[in-house]
Amino acid sequence: MEAQEGSKVVLLLGGGHANVQVLRELSDKLPSSCTLALVSEYDYSFYSGMLPGFISHAYNQEEISINLSLLCKFTQTRFVEKRGKRLDAENQLLVMEDDEELRYDILVVNIGSKTLGTESIPGVNEFSLKTRPIINLITEIEQKEEEFSAHPEKFNRVTIVGGGAAGIELVFALKKRWEEKLGKTLEFTQIVKSPKFAINSQSACGKVLHLYKDLDVKVLFDHSVKQVTRNEVILDDGQIIPSDLTVWATGAEPHAFHSRTTLQKDDSGFFLCNHFMQSVSHSEIFVAGDCASIKNSRVPKAGVYSVRQGPIIAENVLRLLKGKTLKKYVPQNDFLALLNTADGRAIATKWGKSIYGTSMWSIKNKIDSDFMKKFDGKLLMKNAKSKCL
């Protein structure tokens, strides 16, 4: 849908977990005098919560992806498949890589982040698989499989760098996937910067280590990576870990796009917002997910928070248009964390306690699948047809 002269433009930058919900909510509720548009360099968005399941063959690619062009088509939203280059916030213009300028009255930014240390640590970009963005990770996994399938004798050792939930789930998922593919046991090593895993449960940490022992996975706690080469990971203490493939699953850091705006940022360079998810420097801009930090609040860079922010931002866009008081986003103090162990089970954690079993996988599968059903192409088509009747 093209912007009409004189209409207000609500522009969504990025097809992340928050913005797909904002789009879905606003397409039905925006006043007729408003135009809605989505800008994304990719025509698909992948749901991070189901990525380990996809890697371990529990899901196919269609089950974990949202077709953004189809979503826009059925919600009568303009779709601009381009990368945003910079933001001229003072003139309310988003500038594309081809220098096209898109005007907006309200902007919602949900562009995610890049993997921490990819630029600052030598060799990471050249010789490792990075977990962000997901679409690149999927492509790179498939490309690497083609390489080592041709010479399986050269592929024996895998190193995962990062001790958060993503790193743990990737150990389970990749070990299952590649050992089944190659028909042999691979040597997995996980390098963790802190003295323990970055998950909020000692009980869950114990369960992970118990499973690792059964799988013969080695963990090096309290170690940082100094350099990555084609066949080695060099640690800060000089220790050298032989590695035929290194997977970089560390934390988040801002994209270069962050530095090309005048929006206020926190000390780490992420967009700083208030509890209404508004930029603290530009009230007509909302920011969500990994690209944002809430002032005076420590919200982890995790998809579960971005999912919760989406509906709040959609509501606040409508309230801002109507001049009403905005709704505060209150981050959950504790949430049900579910780690996919790639064996038909999961580790569920809440309030410091954990449970491991098949029923926990069933809960995780239902939660994730229910979220994705909201963006199912057949359902969107059915809803679009019913509106035309």
Coordinates of C-alpha atoms in Angstrom, one line a residue:
M1 CA 0.0 0.0 0.0
E2 CA 1.5 3.3 -1.1
A3 CA 1.5 6.4 1.1
Q4 CA -1.3 8.8 0.2
E5 CA -0.5 12.5 0.1
G6 CA -1.2 14.0 3.5
S7 CA -1.5 10.6 5.2
K8 CA 0.5 9.7 8.3
V9 CA 3.1 7.1 7.7
V10 CA 3.9 4.4 10.3
L11 CA 7.2 2.8 9.2
L12 CA 8.5 -0.5 10.6
L13 CA 12.3 -1.1 10.2
G14 CA 13.2 -4.7 10.5
G15 CA 11.1 -7.9 10.6
G16 CA 12.1 -9.1 14.1
H17 CA 9.9 -10.8 16.7
A18 CA 8.4 -7.5 17.8
N19 CA 7.7 -5.9 14.5
V20 CA 5.9 -8.8 12.9
Q21 CA 3.4 -8.5 15.8
V22 CA 3.2 -4.7 15.4
L23 CA 2.4 -5.2 11.8
R24 CA -0.2 -7.8 12.4
E25 CA -1.9 -5.7 15.1
L26 CA -1.8 -2.4 13.3
S27 CA -3.0 -3.6 9.9
D28 CA -6.5 -4.0 11.4
K29 CA -6.5 -1.0 13.8
L30 CA -4.7 1.9 12.1
P31 CA -7.0 4.8 11.1
S32 CA -7.8 5.0 7.4
S33 CA -5.7 8.2 7.2
C34 CA -2.5 6.2 8.0
T35 CA -0.3 4.2 5.9
L36 CA 1.7 1.2 7.2
A37 CA 5.0 0.0 5.6
L38 CA 7.7 -2.5 6.5
V39 CA 11.3 -2.2 5.5
S40 CA 13.5 -5.3 5.7
E41 CA 16.6 -6.5 3.7
Y42 CA 15.2 -10.0 4.0
D43 CA 11.8 -11.3 2.8
Y44 CA 11.8 -14.0 5.5
S45 CA 12.1 -13.7 9.3
F46 CA 13.2 -16.6 11.4
Y47 CA 12.0 -17.4 14.9
S48 CA 15.0 -17.8 17.1
G49 CA 13.2 -20.0 19.7
M50 CA 12.8 -22.7 17.1
L51 CA 16.2 -22.5 15.4
P52 CA 17.9 -25.3 17.5
G53 CA 14.9 -27.5 16.6
F54 CA 15.4 -26.8 13.0
I55 CA 19.1 -27.5 13.2
S56 CA 18.4 -30.9 14.9
H57 CA 15.7 -31.7 12.3
A58 CA 12.7 -31.3 14.6
Y59 CA 11.3 -28.6 12.3
N60 CA 11.6 -27.8 8.6
Q61 CA 12.5 -24.3 7.4
E62 CA 8.9 -23.3 6.6
E63 CA 7.9 -24.1 10.2
I64 CA 10.4 -21.6 11.7
S65 CA 10.1 -18.8 9.2
I66 CA 7.7 -15.9 8.6
N67 CA 7.2 -14.9 5.0
L68 CA 7.3 -11.1 5.3
S69 CA 6.3 -10.3 1.8
L70 CA 3.2 -12.6 2.1
L71 CA 2.4 -11.1 5.5
C72 CA 2.5 -7.6 4.0
K73 CA 0.4 -8.7 1.1
F74 CA -2.4 -10.1 3.2
T75 CA -2.3 -7.2 5.6
Q76 CA -2.2 -4.6 2.8
T77 CA 1.1 -3.3 4.0
R78 CA 3.7 -1.8 1.8
F79 CA 6.8 -4.0 1.8
V80 CA 10.2 -2.5 1.0
E81 CA 12.8 -5.2 0.6
K82 CA 15.9 -3.1 1.1
R83 CA 18.6 -2.4 3.8
G84 CA 18.3 0.8 5.8
K85 CA 21.6 2.7 5.5
R86 CA 21.1 5.6 8.0
L87 CA 18.4 7.4 9.9
D88 CA 17.9 11.2 9.5
A89 CA 15.8 11.5 12.7
E90 CA 15.7 15.3 12.7
N91 CA 13.9 15.3 9.3
Q92 CA 12.1 12.0 10.0
L93 CA 13.6 10.2 7.0
L94 CA 14.9 6.6 6.7
V95 CA 17.6 6.5 4.0
M96 CA 18.1 3.2 2.1
E97 CA 21.3 1.8 0.7
D98 CA 20.3 3.0 -2.8
D99 CA 19.7 6.5 -1.2
E100 CA 15.9 6.3 -1.5
E101 CA 14.4 8.3 1.3
L102 CA 11.3 7.1 3.2
R103 CA 9.4 9.6 5.2
Y104 CA 7.7 8.6 8.4
D105 CA 5.6 10.1 11.2
I106 CA 6.1 7.2 13.5
L107 CA 9.0 4.7 13.2
V108 CA 9.4 1.3 15.0
V109 CA 13.0 -0.1 14.9
N110 CA 13.4 -3.8 15.5
I111 CA 16.7 -4.7 13.7
G112 CA 18.3 -7.0 16.1
S113 CA 22.0 -7.1 16.8
K114 CA 25.2 -8.7 15.6
T115 CA 27.2 -11.3 17.5
L116 CA 29.6 -9.8 20.1
G117 CA 33.3 -9.8 19.2
T118 CA 33.0 -10.5 15.5
E119 CA 35.0 -7.4 14.6
S120 CA 37.2 -7.0 17.7
I121 CA 38.6 -10.5 17.9
P122 CA 41.0 -11.6 15.0
G123 CA 39.7 -14.4 12.8
V124 CA 36.1 -14.6 14.0
N125 CA 34.6 -13.1 10.9
E126 CA 36.8 -15.1 8.5
F127 CA 36.8 -18.5 10.2
S128 CA 33.7 -19.0 12.3
L129 CA 29.9 -19.4 12.0
K130 CA 28.1 -16.5 13.7
T131 CA 24.7 -16.9 15.2
R132 CA 23.4 -13.5 14.1
P133 CA 21.6 -13.0 11.7
I134 CA 19.9 -16.3 11.8
I135 CA 19.3 -16.4 8.0
N136 CA 23.1 -16.2 7.4
L137 CA 23.7 -18.9 10.0
I138 CA 21.4 -21.3 8.3
T139 CA 23.0 -20.7 5.0
E140 CA 26.5 -21.1 6.4
I141 CA 25.7 -24.4 8.1
E142 CA 24.4 -25.8 4.9
Q143 CA 27.5 -24.6 3.0
K144 CA 29.9 -26.1 5.6
E145 CA 28.0 -29.4 5.4
E146 CA 28.6 -29.6 1.7
E147 CA 32.3 -29.0 2.3
F148 CA 32.8 -31.6 5.0
S149 CA 30.5 -34.2 3.4
A150 CA 33.0 -34.3 0.5
H151 CA 35.9 -34.9 3.0
P152 CA 34.4 -36.3 6.2
E153 CA 37.8 -37.5 7.4
K154 CA 38.9 -33.8 7.8
F155 CA 35.9 -32.9 10.1
N156 CA 36.3 -34.2 13.6
R157 CA 36.4 -31.3 16.1
V158 CA 33.8 -28.5 16.7
T159 CA 34.2 -25.6 19.1
I160 CA 31.3 -23.5 20.4
V161 CA 32.2 -20.1 21.9
G162 CA 29.6 -18.7 24.3
G163 CA 28.0 -20.0 27.5
G164 CA 24.4 -18.7 27.2
A165 CA 21.3 -20.5 26.2
A166 CA 22.1 -20.2 22.5
G167 CA 25.6 -21.8 22.9
I168 CA 24.2 -24.6 25.0
E169 CA 21.3 -25.4 22.6
L170 CA 23.7 -25.3 19.6
V171 CA 26.0 -27.9 21.3
F172 CA 23.0 -30.3 21.5
A173 CA 21.6 -29.5 18.1
L174 CA 24.8 -29.5 16.0
K175 CA 26.2 -32.6 17.7
K176 CA 23.0 -34.5 16.9
R177 CA 22.8 -33.2 13.3
W178 CA 26.4 -33.7 12.3
E179 CA 27.0 -37.0 14.0
E180 CA 23.8 -38.4 12.3
K181 CA 24.9 -37.0 9.0
L182 CA 28.5 -38.3 9.1
G183 CA 27.8 -41.5 11.0
K184 CA 30.6 -40.9 13.5
T185 CA 31.3 -39.3 16.9
L186 CA 32.6 -35.7 16.8
E187 CA 34.7 -34.0 19.5
F188 CA 32.8 -30.9 20.9
T189 CA 34.3 -28.3 23.1
Q190 CA 32.5 -25.3 24.5
I191 CA 34.4 -22.2 25.7
V192 CA 32.6 -20.1 28.4
K193 CA 34.0 -16.7 29.5
S194 CA 32.5 -16.7 32.9
P195 CA 32.9 -19.3 35.7
K196 CA 29.5 -20.8 34.9
F197 CA 26.8 -20.9 32.2
A198 CA 24.8 -17.7 31.7
I199 CA 21.5 -19.3 32.7
N200 CA 19.7 -18.4 35.9
S201 CA 19.6 -21.8 37.6
Q202 CA 22.3 -23.8 39.3
S203 CA 20.0 -26.8 38.9
A204 CA 19.7 -26.3 35.1
C205 CA 23.5 -25.9 34.9
G206 CA 24.0 -29.2 36.6
K207 CA 21.6 -30.9 34.2
V208 CA 23.4 -29.5 31.2
L209 CA 26.8 -30.7 32.5
H210 CA 25.3 -34.1 33.3
L211 CA 24.0 -34.4 29.7
Y212 CA 27.4 -33.1 28.4
K213 CA 29.2 -35.9 30.3
D214 CA 27.0 -38.5 28.6
L215 CA 27.7 -36.9 25.2
D216 CA 31.4 -36.5 25.9
V217 CA 31.3 -32.7 25.5
K218 CA 34.2 -30.8 27.0
V219 CA 33.6 -27.3 28.7
L220 CA 36.3 -24.8 29.4
F221 CA 35.0 -22.2 31.9
D222 CA 36.7 -18.9 32.8
H223 CA 38.4 -18.6 29.4
S224 CA 38.3 -15.9 26.7
V225 CA 39.2 -16.3 23.1
K226 CA 42.2 -14.3 21.8
Q227 CA 42.1 -15.4 18.1
V228 CA 40.4 -17.8 15.8
T229 CA 42.2 -19.4 12.8
R230 CA 41.1 -21.9 10.2
N231 CA 41.8 -24.9 12.4
E232 CA 42.4 -23.5 15.9
V233 CA 40.9 -21.4 18.7
I234 CA 43.6 -19.6 20.7
L235 CA 42.7 -18.7 24.2
D236 CA 43.8 -15.8 26.4
D237 CA 46.1 -18.0 28.4
G238 CA 47.9 -19.2 25.2
Q239 CA 46.1 -22.6 25.2
I240 CA 45.4 -23.8 21.7
I241 CA 42.2 -25.7 20.9
P242 CA 42.2 -27.7 17.6
S243 CA 39.0 -26.9 15.8
D244 CA 37.8 -28.0 12.4
L245 CA 34.8 -25.7 12.7
T246 CA 34.2 -22.8 15.2
V247 CA 30.7 -21.5 16.0
W248 CA 30.6 -18.0 17.6
A249 CA 27.6 -17.8 19.9
T250 CA 28.5 -14.9 22.2
G251 CA 26.3 -12.0 23.3
A252 CA 25.0 -9.0 21.4
E253 CA 26.5 -5.8 20.1
P254 CA 25.0 -3.0 18.0
H255 CA 24.9 -3.0 14.2
A256 CA 26.8 -0.2 12.3
F257 CA 23.4 1.3 11.7
H258 CA 23.3 2.4 15.3
S259 CA 26.2 4.8 14.8
R260 CA 24.5 6.3 11.7
T261 CA 21.7 8.0 13.7
T262 CA 21.5 10.7 16.3
L263 CA 19.2 8.7 18.5
Q264 CA 20.5 8.6 22.1
K265 CA 22.3 5.4 23.0
D266 CA 23.5 3.6 26.1
D267 CA 27.2 3.0 27.0
S268 CA 27.2 -0.1 24.8
G269 CA 25.8 1.8 21.8
F270 CA 22.3 0.3 21.8
F271 CA 19.3 2.7 21.3
L272 CA 18.1 4.0 24.7
C273 CA 14.4 4.0 25.3
N274 CA 12.0 4.6 28.2
H275 CA 9.5 2.1 29.6
F276 CA 7.0 3.0 26.8
M277 CA 9.7 1.7 24.4
Q278 CA 10.1 5.2 23.0
S279 CA 13.5 6.6 22.1
V280 CA 14.5 8.9 25.0
S281 CA 15.6 11.5 22.4
H282 CA 12.9 11.1 19.7
S283 CA 9.4 10.5 21.0
E284 CA 8.1 9.5 17.5
I285 CA 10.5 6.5 17.4
F286 CA 9.9 3.2 19.2
V287 CA 12.7 0.7 19.5
A288 CA 12.4 -3.0 20.4
G289 CA 14.3 -6.2 20.9
D290 CA 18.1 -6.6 20.9
C291 CA 18.8 -3.3 19.3
A292 CA 17.4 -1.4 22.3
S293 CA 18.1 -0.9 26.0
I294 CA 15.5 0.4 28.5
K295 CA 16.8 3.2 30.7
N296 CA 17.4 2.2 34.3
S297 CA 16.5 -1.4 33.5
R298 CA 18.5 -4.5 32.8
V299 CA 16.6 -6.5 30.3
P300 CA 18.6 -9.3 28.7
K301 CA 19.0 -9.5 24.9
A302 CA 16.6 -12.4 24.5
G303 CA 13.8 -13.1 22.0
V304 CA 11.3 -13.8 24.8
Y305 CA 11.4 -10.0 25.7
S306 CA 11.1 -8.9 22.1
V307 CA 8.0 -11.1 21.7
R308 CA 6.4 -9.4 24.8
Q309 CA 7.3 -5.9 23.6
G310 CA 5.6 -6.2 20.2
P311 CA 1.9 -5.9 21.4
I312 CA 2.8 -3.0 23.8
I313 CA 4.5 -1.1 21.0
A314 CA 1.5 -1.7 18.7
E315 CA -0.8 -0.3 21.3
N316 CA 1.4 2.7 22.0
V317 CA 1.6 3.6 18.3
L318 CA -2.2 3.8 18.3
R319 CA -2.2 5.8 21.5
L320 CA 0.4 8.2 20.2
L321 CA -1.6 8.8 17.0
K322 CA -4.7 9.6 19.2
G323 CA -2.8 11.7 21.7
K324 CA -3.5 9.3 24.6
T325 CA -1.3 8.3 27.5
L326 CA 1.1 5.5 26.5
K327 CA 1.1 2.0 28.1
K328 CA 4.2 1.0 30.1
Y329 CA 6.1 -2.1 29.2
V330 CA 6.9 -4.1 32.3
P331 CA 9.6 -6.7 31.8
Q332 CA 8.9 -10.1 33.4
N333 CA 11.1 -10.7 36.5
D334 CA 11.3 -14.4 35.7
F335 CA 10.0 -16.4 32.8
L336 CA 9.8 -20.1 31.9
A337 CA 13.1 -20.8 30.1
L338 CA 13.1 -23.9 28.0
L339 CA 16.4 -25.3 26.6
N340 CA 16.0 -27.8 23.7
T341 CA 18.4 -30.7 24.3
A342 CA 17.8 -32.2 20.9
D343 CA 16.8 -35.6 22.3
G344 CA 13.0 -35.2 22.3
R345 CA 13.4 -33.5 25.7
A346 CA 14.0 -30.0 27.2
I347 CA 15.2 -28.4 30.4
A348 CA 12.6 -26.1 31.8
T349 CA 13.7 -23.4 34.3
K350 CA 11.8 -21.0 36.5
W351 CA 12.3 -19.5 40.0
G352 CA 15.8 -21.2 40.1
K353 CA 14.3 -24.7 39.7
S354 CA 14.5 -26.9 36.7
I355 CA 12.9 -30.0 35.2
Y356 CA 14.2 -32.2 32.4
G357 CA 12.0 -34.4 30.3
T358 CA 9.8 -35.1 27.3
S359 CA 6.8 -33.1 28.7
M360 CA 9.0 -30.0 28.9
W361 CA 9.8 -30.4 25.2
S362 CA 6.0 -30.7 24.5
I363 CA 5.4 -27.4 26.4
K364 CA 8.2 -25.7 24.5
N365 CA 7.0 -27.0 21.1
K366 CA 3.4 -25.8 21.9
I367 CA 4.5 -22.3 23.0
D368 CA 6.7 -21.8 19.9
S369 CA 4.2 -23.4 17.5
D370 CA 1.3 -21.3 18.8
F371 CA 3.4 -18.1 18.2
M372 CA 4.2 -19.1 14.7
K373 CA 0.6 -20.0 13.9
K374 CA -0.2 -16.3 14.1
F375 CA 1.8 -15.8 10.9
D376 CA 0.8 -18.9 9.0
G377 CA 0.3 -18.1 5.3
K378 CA -2.9 -20.1 4.9
L379 CA -4.5 -18.5 8.0
L380 CA -3.5 -15.0 6.7
M381 CA -5.1 -15.8 3.4
K382 CA -8.3 -17.0 5.0
N383 CA -8.5 -13.9 7.1
A384 CA -7.9 -11.6 4.1
K385 CA -10.7 -13.3 2.2
S386 CA -13.1 -13.0 5.0
K387 CA -12.5 -9.3 5.2
C388 CA -13.4 -9.0 1.5
L389 CA -16.8 -10.7 2.0

